[in-house]
mmCIF file of C-alpha atoms and ligand atoms in Angstrom:
data_model
loop_
_atom_site.group_PDB
_atom_site.id
_atom_site.type_symbol
_atom_site.label_atom_id
_atom_site.label_comp_id
_atom_site.label_asym_id
_atom_site.label_seq_id
_atom_site.Cartn_x
_atom_site.Cartn_y
_atom_site.Cartn_z
ATOM 1 C CA UNK Q 1 6.476 15.715 -16.876
ATOM 2 C CA UNK Q 2 9.546 15.804 -14.625
ATOM 3 C CA UNK Q 3 8.019 16.633 -11.247
ATOM 4 C CA UNK Q 4 5.060 15.556 -9.135
ATOM 5 C CA UNK Q 5 1.969 17.760 -8.927
ATOM 6 C CA UNK Q 6 2.028 17.420 -5.096
ATOM 7 C CA UNK Q 7 4.423 18.364 -2.263
ATOM 8 C CA UNK Q 8 3.225 15.554 0.036
ATOM 9 C CA UNK Q 9 2.049 12.002 -0.674
ATOM 10 C CA UNK Q 10 -1.129 11.888 1.418
ATOM 11 C CA UNK Q 11 -3.218 9.594 -0.766
ATOM 12 C CA UNK Q 12 -3.670 8.382 -4.338
ATOM 13 C CA UNK Q 13 -6.784 10.596 -4.392
ATOM 14 C CA UNK Q 14 -4.487 13.642 -4.679
ATOM 15 C CA UNK Q 15 -2.392 12.275 -7.598
ATOM 16 C CA UNK Q 16 -3.097 12.341 -11.328
ATOM 17 C CA UNK Q 17 -2.232 9.740 -13.960
ATOM 18 C CA UNK Q 18 0.935 11.610 -15.010
ATOM 19 C CA UNK Q 19 2.170 11.521 -11.375
ATOM 20 C CA UNK Q 20 1.748 7.733 -11.319
ATOM 21 C CA UNK Q 21 3.593 7.280 -14.615
ATOM 22 C CA UNK Q 22 6.437 9.533 -13.378
ATOM 23 C CA UNK Q 23 6.716 7.489 -10.161
ATOM 24 C CA UNK Q 24 6.804 4.241 -12.215
ATOM 25 C CA UNK Q 25 9.476 5.522 -14.645
ATOM 26 C CA UNK Q 26 11.589 6.710 -11.694
ATOM 27 C CA UNK Q 27 11.037 3.352 -9.925
ATOM 28 C CA UNK Q 28 12.157 1.500 -13.094
ATOM 29 C CA UNK Q 29 15.491 3.302 -12.763
ATOM 30 C CA UNK Q 30 15.799 2.597 -9.028
ATOM 31 C CA UNK Q 31 14.875 -1.065 -9.521
ATOM 32 C CA UNK Q 32 17.893 -1.327 -11.810
ATOM 33 C CA UNK Q 33 20.023 0.430 -9.143
ATOM 34 C CA UNK Q 34 19.026 -1.949 -6.328
ATOM 35 C CA UNK Q 35 19.920 -4.951 -8.458
ATOM 36 C CA UNK Q 36 23.517 -3.705 -8.942
ATOM 37 C CA UNK Q 37 26.331 -5.003 -6.725
ATOM 38 C CA UNK Q 38 26.522 -1.485 -5.187
ATOM 39 C CA UNK Q 39 22.876 -0.803 -4.411
ATOM 40 C CA UNK Q 40 23.233 2.800 -3.316
ATOM 41 C CA UNK Q 41 23.173 6.234 -5.006
ATOM 42 C CA UNK Q 42 24.234 9.558 -3.413
ATOM 43 C CA UNK Q 43 21.081 11.454 -4.535
ATOM 44 C CA UNK Q 44 19.745 12.492 -1.088
ATOM 45 C CA UNK Q 45 22.948 13.016 0.945
ATOM 46 C CA UNK Q 46 21.604 16.394 2.130
ATOM 47 C CA UNK Q 47 18.130 15.145 3.205
ATOM 48 C CA UNK Q 48 17.067 13.864 6.643
ATOM 49 C CA UNK Q 49 13.965 11.689 6.943
ATOM 50 C CA UNK Q 50 12.042 10.628 10.072
ATOM 51 C CA UNK Q 51 10.009 7.417 9.984
ATOM 52 C CA UNK Q 52 7.268 7.995 12.552
ATOM 53 C CA UNK Q 53 5.212 4.866 13.231
ATOM 54 C CA UNK Q 54 2.260 4.955 15.619
ATOM 55 C CA UNK Q 55 1.072 1.519 14.463
ATOM 56 C CA UNK Q 56 2.820 -1.825 13.881
ATOM 57 C CA UNK Q 57 4.478 -2.546 10.542
ATOM 58 C CA UNK Q 58 6.978 -4.965 9.059
ATOM 59 C CA UNK Q 59 7.024 -4.425 5.276
ATOM 60 C CA UNK Q 60 6.289 -0.696 5.043
ATOM 61 C CA UNK Q 61 8.687 0.388 7.805
ATOM 62 C CA UNK Q 62 11.614 -1.727 6.611
ATOM 63 C CA UNK Q 63 10.954 -0.867 2.973
ATOM 64 C CA UNK Q 64 10.908 2.908 3.618
ATOM 65 C CA UNK Q 65 14.052 2.705 5.739
ATOM 66 C CA UNK Q 66 15.895 0.687 3.096
ATOM 67 C CA UNK Q 67 14.691 3.025 0.309
ATOM 68 C CA UNK Q 68 15.946 6.051 2.259
ATOM 69 C CA UNK Q 69 19.328 4.433 2.946
ATOM 70 C CA UNK Q 70 19.709 3.344 -0.707
ATOM 71 C CA UNK Q 71 19.275 7.055 -1.595
ATOM 72 C CA UNK Q 72 21.925 8.026 1.035
ATOM 73 C CA UNK Q 73 19.488 10.091 3.156
ATOM 74 C CA UNK Q 74 20.061 10.412 6.904
ATOM 75 C CA UNK Q 75 17.353 8.388 8.668
ATOM 76 C CA UNK Q 76 15.848 8.482 12.159
ATOM 77 C CA UNK Q 77 13.191 6.060 13.376
ATOM 78 C CA UNK Q 78 10.457 6.779 15.885
ATOM 79 C CA UNK Q 79 8.154 4.173 17.362
ATOM 80 C CA UNK Q 80 5.209 5.455 19.441
ATOM 81 C CA UNK Q 81 5.366 2.477 21.803
ATOM 82 C CA UNK Q 82 8.760 3.607 23.178
ATOM 83 C CA UNK Q 83 8.160 7.368 23.002
ATOM 84 C CA UNK Q 84 6.853 10.297 25.059
ATOM 85 C CA UNK Q 85 3.486 9.895 23.278
ATOM 86 C CA UNK Q 86 2.885 7.434 26.114
ATOM 87 C CA UNK Q 87 3.254 10.425 28.516
ATOM 88 C CA UNK Q 88 0.536 12.387 26.690
ATOM 89 C CA UNK Q 89 2.508 14.370 24.071
ATOM 90 C CA UNK Q 90 0.379 15.453 21.086
ATOM 91 C CA UNK Q 91 1.030 14.469 17.456
ATOM 92 C CA UNK Q 92 1.972 18.034 16.433
ATOM 93 C CA UNK Q 93 4.290 18.506 19.431
ATOM 94 C CA UNK Q 94 5.927 15.140 18.772
ATOM 95 C CA UNK Q 95 6.544 15.877 15.101
ATOM 96 C CA UNK Q 96 7.627 19.498 15.695
ATOM 97 C CA UNK Q 97 10.207 18.244 18.206
ATOM 98 C CA UNK Q 98 11.505 15.830 15.584
ATOM 99 C CA UNK Q 99 11.523 18.594 12.939
ATOM 100 C CA UNK Q 100 13.511 20.955 15.179
ATOM 101 C CA UNK Q 101 16.362 18.471 14.717
ATOM 102 C CA UNK Q 102 16.398 19.664 11.046
ATOM 103 C CA UNK Q 103 14.300 16.904 9.514
ATOM 104 C CA UNK Q 104 13.069 17.513 5.936
ATOM 105 C CA UNK Q 105 10.544 14.706 5.445
ATOM 106 C CA UNK Q 106 8.254 12.663 7.700
ATOM 107 C CA UNK Q 107 7.018 9.198 6.736
ATOM 108 C CA UNK Q 108 4.109 8.473 9.055
ATOM 109 C CA UNK Q 109 1.863 5.521 9.831
ATOM 110 C CA UNK Q 110 -1.022 6.340 12.152
ATOM 111 C CA UNK Q 111 -4.225 4.526 13.226
ATOM 112 C CA UNK Q 112 -6.401 7.611 12.599
ATOM 113 C CA UNK Q 113 -7.742 8.336 9.091
ATOM 114 C CA UNK Q 114 -6.557 11.768 7.907
ATOM 115 C CA UNK Q 115 -3.609 11.985 10.350
ATOM 116 C CA UNK Q 116 -1.174 12.730 7.502
ATOM 117 C CA UNK Q 117 -3.452 15.409 6.036
ATOM 118 C CA UNK Q 118 -3.731 17.041 9.477
ATOM 119 C CA UNK Q 119 0.045 16.960 9.896
ATOM 120 C CA UNK Q 120 0.725 18.425 6.441
ATOM 121 C CA UNK Q 121 -1.360 21.483 7.401
ATOM 122 C CA UNK Q 122 0.405 21.997 10.710
ATOM 123 C CA UNK Q 123 4.124 21.297 10.268
ATOM 124 C CA UNK Q 124 6.791 22.459 7.817
ATOM 125 C CA UNK Q 125 8.003 19.218 6.219
ATOM 126 C CA UNK Q 126 7.107 16.971 3.341
ATOM 127 C CA UNK Q 127 4.699 14.284 4.626
ATOM 128 C CA UNK Q 128 4.435 10.745 3.242
ATOM 129 C CA UNK Q 129 1.421 8.714 4.364
ATOM 130 C CA UNK Q 130 2.567 5.169 5.198
ATOM 131 C CA UNK Q 131 -1.027 4.140 6.056
ATOM 132 C CA UNK Q 132 -3.621 6.135 8.009
ATOM 133 C CA UNK Q 133 -6.267 3.946 9.648
ATOM 134 C CA UNK Q 134 -8.827 2.634 7.160
ATOM 135 C CA UNK Q 135 -8.239 5.630 4.836
ATOM 136 C CA UNK Q 136 -5.287 5.306 2.397
ATOM 137 C CA UNK Q 137 -1.992 3.454 1.933
ATOM 138 C CA UNK Q 138 -0.697 5.151 -1.209
ATOM 139 C CA UNK Q 139 2.740 3.531 -1.552
ATOM 140 C CA UNK Q 140 1.131 0.076 -1.211
ATOM 141 C CA UNK Q 141 -1.238 0.842 -4.107
ATOM 142 C CA UNK Q 142 1.648 2.213 -6.192
ATOM 143 C CA UNK Q 143 3.767 -0.904 -5.629
ATOM 144 C CA UNK Q 144 0.729 -3.094 -6.360
ATOM 145 C CA UNK Q 145 0.077 -1.388 -9.722
ATOM 146 C CA UNK Q 146 3.820 -1.383 -10.518
ATOM 147 C CA UNK Q 147 3.843 -5.160 -9.890
ATOM 148 C CA UNK Q 148 0.815 -5.692 -12.184
ATOM 149 C CA UNK Q 149 2.547 -3.600 -14.885
ATOM 150 C CA UNK Q 150 5.723 -5.695 -14.449
ATOM 151 C CA UNK Q 151 3.831 -9.005 -14.651
ATOM 152 C CA UNK Q 152 1.212 -8.189 -17.331
ATOM 153 C CA UNK Q 153 2.884 -5.347 -19.282
ATOM 154 C CA UNK Q 154 0.292 -2.687 -18.466
ATOM 155 C CA UNK Q 155 -2.420 -1.819 -15.941
ATOM 156 C CA UNK Q 156 -4.762 -0.180 -18.470
ATOM 157 C CA UNK Q 157 -7.450 -2.598 -19.645
ATOM 158 C CA UNK Q 158 -6.738 -5.203 -16.952
ATOM 159 C CA UNK Q 159 -9.495 -6.672 -14.776
ATOM 160 C CA UNK Q 160 -8.651 -6.614 -11.065
ATOM 161 C CA UNK Q 161 -10.732 -7.995 -8.208
ATOM 162 C CA UNK Q 162 -9.994 -6.942 -4.628
ATOM 163 C CA UNK Q 163 -11.228 -9.671 -2.265
ATOM 164 C CA UNK Q 164 -12.017 -9.569 1.446
ATOM 165 C CA UNK Q 165 -12.354 -6.885 4.084
ATOM 166 C CA UNK Q 166 -12.972 -3.873 1.844
ATOM 167 C CA UNK Q 167 -14.679 -1.925 4.655
ATOM 168 C CA UNK Q 168 -11.606 -1.595 6.888
ATOM 169 C CA UNK Q 169 -8.961 -1.593 4.163
ATOM 170 C CA UNK Q 170 -6.806 1.413 3.273
ATOM 171 C CA UNK Q 171 -5.149 -0.856 0.702
ATOM 172 C CA UNK Q 172 -8.490 -1.374 -1.066
ATOM 173 C CA UNK Q 173 -9.322 2.333 -1.264
ATOM 174 C CA UNK Q 174 -5.865 3.373 -2.518
ATOM 175 C CA UNK Q 175 -5.866 0.495 -5.018
ATOM 176 C CA UNK Q 176 -9.296 1.483 -6.349
ATOM 177 C CA UNK Q 177 -8.114 5.087 -6.929
ATOM 178 C CA UNK Q 178 -4.808 3.973 -8.515
ATOM 179 C CA UNK Q 179 -6.275 1.259 -10.755
ATOM 180 C CA UNK Q 180 -9.137 3.472 -11.985
ATOM 181 C CA UNK Q 181 -6.713 6.340 -12.768
ATOM 182 C CA UNK Q 182 -4.709 3.942 -14.953
ATOM 183 C CA UNK Q 183 -7.723 2.558 -16.838
ATOM 184 C CA UNK Q 184 -8.183 -0.842 -15.168
ATOM 185 C CA UNK Q 185 -11.635 -2.325 -14.495
ATOM 186 C CA UNK Q 186 -12.133 -3.050 -10.792
ATOM 187 C CA UNK Q 187 -14.489 -5.314 -8.862
ATOM 188 C CA UNK Q 188 -14.644 -5.837 -5.113
ATOM 189 C CA UNK Q 189 -15.671 -9.181 -3.613
ATOM 190 C CA UNK Q 190 -16.434 -10.147 -0.032
ATOM 191 C CA UNK Q 191 -19.249 -10.564 2.483
ATOM 192 C CA UNK Q 192 -21.866 -7.811 2.075
ATOM 193 C CA UNK Q 193 -21.116 -6.706 5.648
ATOM 194 C CA UNK Q 194 -17.501 -5.942 4.679
ATOM 195 C CA UNK Q 195 -18.319 -3.950 1.534
ATOM 196 C CA UNK Q 196 -19.029 -0.238 2.139
ATOM 197 C CA UNK Q 197 -22.440 1.042 1.034
ATOM 198 C CA UNK Q 198 -22.268 3.173 -2.141
ATOM 199 C CA UNK Q 199 -18.811 1.813 -3.111
ATOM 200 C CA UNK Q 200 -20.118 1.724 -6.714
ATOM 201 C CA UNK Q 201 -19.847 5.542 -6.672
ATOM 202 C CA UNK Q 202 -16.039 5.008 -6.936
ATOM 203 C CA UNK Q 203 -16.575 3.308 -10.310
ATOM 204 C CA UNK Q 204 -16.225 -0.302 -9.095
ATOM 205 C CA UNK Q 205 -18.643 -3.245 -9.298
ATOM 206 C CA UNK Q 206 -19.575 -5.528 -6.397
ATOM 207 C CA UNK Q 207 -19.447 -9.339 -6.782
ATOM 208 C CA UNK Q 208 -20.294 -11.519 -3.782
ATOM 209 C CA UNK Q 209 -19.474 -14.868 -5.463
ATOM 210 C CA UNK Q 210 -15.719 -15.559 -5.306
ATOM 211 C CA UNK Q 211 -15.644 -18.146 -8.122
ATOM 212 C CA UNK Q 212 -17.426 -15.755 -10.515
ATOM 213 C CA UNK Q 213 -15.046 -12.926 -9.491
ATOM 214 C CA UNK Q 214 -11.956 -15.082 -10.062
ATOM 215 C CA UNK Q 215 -13.225 -16.387 -13.412
ATOM 216 C CA UNK Q 216 -13.731 -12.750 -14.515
ATOM 217 C CA UNK Q 217 -10.412 -11.237 -13.424
ATOM 218 C CA UNK Q 218 -6.796 -11.118 -14.606
ATOM 219 C CA UNK Q 219 -5.565 -10.315 -11.092
ATOM 220 C CA UNK Q 220 -6.968 -11.103 -7.626
ATOM 221 C CA UNK Q 221 -5.694 -9.000 -4.726
ATOM 222 C CA UNK Q 222 -6.513 -10.964 -1.550
ATOM 223 C CA UNK Q 223 -6.892 -8.847 1.605
ATOM 224 C CA UNK Q 224 -6.459 -9.745 5.245
ATOM 225 C CA UNK Q 225 -9.392 -9.679 7.645
ATOM 226 C CA UNK Q 226 -8.519 -6.707 9.883
ATOM 227 C CA UNK Q 227 -9.663 -8.039 13.244
ATOM 228 C CA UNK Q 228 -7.878 -5.152 14.993
ATOM 229 C CA UNK Q 229 -10.261 -2.633 13.360
ATOM 230 C CA UNK Q 230 -13.464 -4.651 13.961
ATOM 231 C CA UNK Q 231 -15.774 -3.701 16.801
ATOM 232 C CA UNK Q 232 -18.541 -6.103 15.632
ATOM 233 C CA UNK Q 233 -18.856 -9.598 14.137
ATOM 234 C CA UNK Q 234 -19.050 -9.153 10.355
ATOM 235 C CA UNK Q 235 -19.342 -12.886 9.517
ATOM 236 C CA UNK Q 236 -20.342 -15.964 11.563
ATOM 237 C CA UNK Q 237 -16.929 -17.666 11.935
ATOM 238 C CA UNK Q 238 -13.472 -17.511 10.350
ATOM 239 C CA UNK Q 239 -14.068 -21.045 9.000
ATOM 240 C CA UNK Q 240 -17.188 -19.925 7.122
ATOM 241 C CA UNK Q 241 -15.373 -16.829 5.808
ATOM 242 C CA UNK Q 242 -12.605 -19.074 4.440
ATOM 243 C CA UNK Q 243 -15.136 -21.439 2.827
ATOM 244 C CA UNK Q 244 -16.787 -18.559 0.933
ATOM 245 C CA UNK Q 245 -13.999 -16.050 0.351
ATOM 246 C CA UNK Q 246 -10.695 -17.893 0.826
ATOM 247 C CA UNK Q 247 -8.693 -18.923 -2.242
ATOM 248 C CA UNK Q 248 -7.164 -22.407 -2.300
ATOM 249 C CA UNK Q 249 -5.262 -24.391 -4.959
ATOM 250 C CA UNK Q 250 -8.266 -26.523 -5.966
ATOM 251 C CA UNK Q 251 -10.321 -23.387 -6.658
ATOM 252 C CA UNK Q 252 -7.441 -21.736 -8.533
ATOM 253 C CA UNK Q 253 -6.806 -24.825 -10.687
ATOM 254 C CA UNK Q 254 -10.516 -25.168 -11.534
ATOM 255 C CA UNK Q 255 -10.763 -21.669 -13.098
ATOM 256 C CA UNK Q 256 -11.116 -21.090 -16.849
ATOM 257 C CA UNK Q 257 -7.715 -19.312 -17.011
ATOM 258 C CA UNK Q 258 -4.501 -18.676 -15.075
ATOM 259 C CA UNK Q 259 -4.828 -15.557 -12.949
ATOM 260 C CA UNK Q 260 -2.250 -13.574 -10.957
ATOM 261 C CA UNK Q 261 -2.535 -13.623 -7.156
ATOM 262 C CA UNK Q 262 -1.502 -10.668 -4.997
ATOM 263 C CA UNK Q 263 -1.614 -9.933 -1.270
ATOM 264 C CA UNK Q 264 -0.352 -6.792 0.515
ATOM 265 C CA UNK Q 265 0.668 -8.777 3.628
ATOM 266 C CA UNK Q 266 0.698 -9.709 6.384
ATOM 267 C CA UNK Q 267 -0.904 -12.991 5.241
ATOM 268 C CA UNK Q 268 -3.261 -15.022 7.397
ATOM 269 C CA UNK Q 269 -2.273 -18.360 5.880
ATOM 270 C CA UNK Q 270 -5.267 -20.683 5.714
ATOM 271 C CA UNK Q 271 -7.804 -17.857 6.136
ATOM 272 C CA UNK Q 272 -7.942 -15.650 3.001
ATOM 273 C CA UNK Q 273 -5.291 -17.661 1.137
ATOM 274 C CA UNK Q 274 -3.774 -21.134 1.536
ATOM 275 C CA UNK Q 275 -0.009 -21.645 1.599
ATOM 276 C CA UNK Q 276 0.002 -23.569 -1.689
ATOM 277 C CA UNK Q 277 -1.562 -20.516 -3.402
ATOM 278 C CA UNK Q 278 0.572 -17.911 -1.592
ATOM 279 C CA UNK Q 279 3.742 -19.795 -2.542
ATOM 280 C CA UNK Q 280 2.619 -20.815 -6.059
ATOM 281 C CA UNK Q 281 4.059 -19.541 -9.343
ATOM 282 C CA UNK Q 282 0.835 -17.568 -9.891
ATOM 283 C CA UNK Q 283 1.564 -15.519 -6.741
ATOM 284 C CA UNK Q 284 3.586 -12.289 -7.030
ATOM 285 C CA UNK Q 285 3.439 -11.538 -3.291
ATOM 286 C CA UNK Q 286 7.209 -11.351 -2.778
ATOM 287 C CA UNK Q 287 7.656 -9.399 -6.047
ATOM 288 C CA UNK Q 288 5.303 -6.807 -4.511
ATOM 289 C CA UNK Q 289 7.591 -6.544 -1.466
ATOM 290 C CA UNK Q 290 10.700 -6.251 -3.672
ATOM 291 C CA UNK Q 291 9.061 -3.559 -5.810
ATOM 292 C CA UNK Q 292 8.089 -1.635 -2.668
ATOM 293 C CA UNK Q 293 11.684 -0.504 -2.167
ATOM 294 C CA UNK Q 294 12.002 0.885 -5.728
ATOM 295 C CA UNK Q 295 8.596 2.582 -5.519
ATOM 296 C CA UNK Q 296 9.419 4.196 -2.163
ATOM 297 C CA UNK Q 297 12.819 5.332 -3.465
ATOM 298 C CA UNK Q 298 10.982 6.971 -6.384
ATOM 299 C CA UNK Q 299 8.397 8.680 -4.155
ATOM 300 C CA UNK Q 300 11.009 10.004 -1.703
ATOM 301 C CA UNK Q 301 13.358 11.128 -4.502
ATOM 302 C CA UNK Q 302 10.588 12.995 -6.350
ATOM 303 C CA UNK Q 303 9.219 14.657 -3.187
ATOM 304 C CA UNK Q 304 12.742 15.599 -2.034
ATOM 305 C CA UNK Q 305 13.362 17.376 -5.350
ATOM 306 C CA UNK Q 306 10.492 19.713 -4.408
ATOM 307 C CA UNK Q 307 12.120 20.577 -1.058
ATOM 308 C CA UNK Q 308 15.505 21.609 -2.481
HETATM 309 N N1 LIG C 1 1.409 -4.157 3.572
HETATM 310 C C1 LIG C 1 1.681 -3.538 4.740
HETATM 311 O O1 LIG C 1 1.358 -2.367 4.951
HETATM 312 O O2 LIG C 1 2.345 -4.340 5.632
HETATM 313 P P1 LIG C 1 2.899 -3.841 7.063
HETATM 314 O O3 LIG C 1 1.699 -3.540 7.917
HETATM 315 O O4 LIG C 1 3.745 -4.973 7.578
HETATM 316 O O5 LIG C 1 3.701 -2.593 6.817
#
């Protein structure tokens, strides 16, 4: 297969396994490119991309911008906090104004689930979802699986546990879809209050004991508690959450085997993960960030080839 089955990247839910393999093979090539002394290719000189962020971001925003520049696209950045959204402008009006400046692709982060899907039905541009509320974060899941493949050789057959705030996490949902498509076995682990009812219908198992989950898995993906999305108390105190669901070096060293530790960032050091675990040789957290640029180059390149 040489092209994606989709015109937008709205979620992993809309991809098939061949799409993921194509993105990975394309990212392999771009990873080689960004490790050259000249880290840039002229592939997208005729494409203009707008990064439209209605929510804070460090990794995703910088990674998309760098990926676009490495592909030689023209790039404009929009941050809602300094925009006319504050004066009441709608999402469609905002994006259509940006598109009238001859923009071909919109990379959007938005606090509302489904914002990218809504946009893709209402504007003429290729839309890339850079995280929509608690719904999906497809490029994060792609870079996570790409990093597992790089570290362990393959995703198929691997056992992955996603730990923490599953309820509010777009990273968890996109990872579940991506890992299952590639043939991994997936468990989720966290307080019962932070695990959605009926999550087993997605083909995952629930484990509420962290030690058992870690002893079972090859890879543990530790998630941040998303206080900004919580309107209730889901556990008694942060200290008790850390005691039950935080990973520390003593716990890691006491397991039956050496497992790989991941985290999508931003990290709450000392809450879901201690510094000596985050910075240990078992952690691939910064490899995930590095791989994000190659994955986003691949996604943008493949979607742009459907515009031309
Ligand atoms: N992983 C992730 O989405 O991080 P940012 O919120 O910093 O983009």
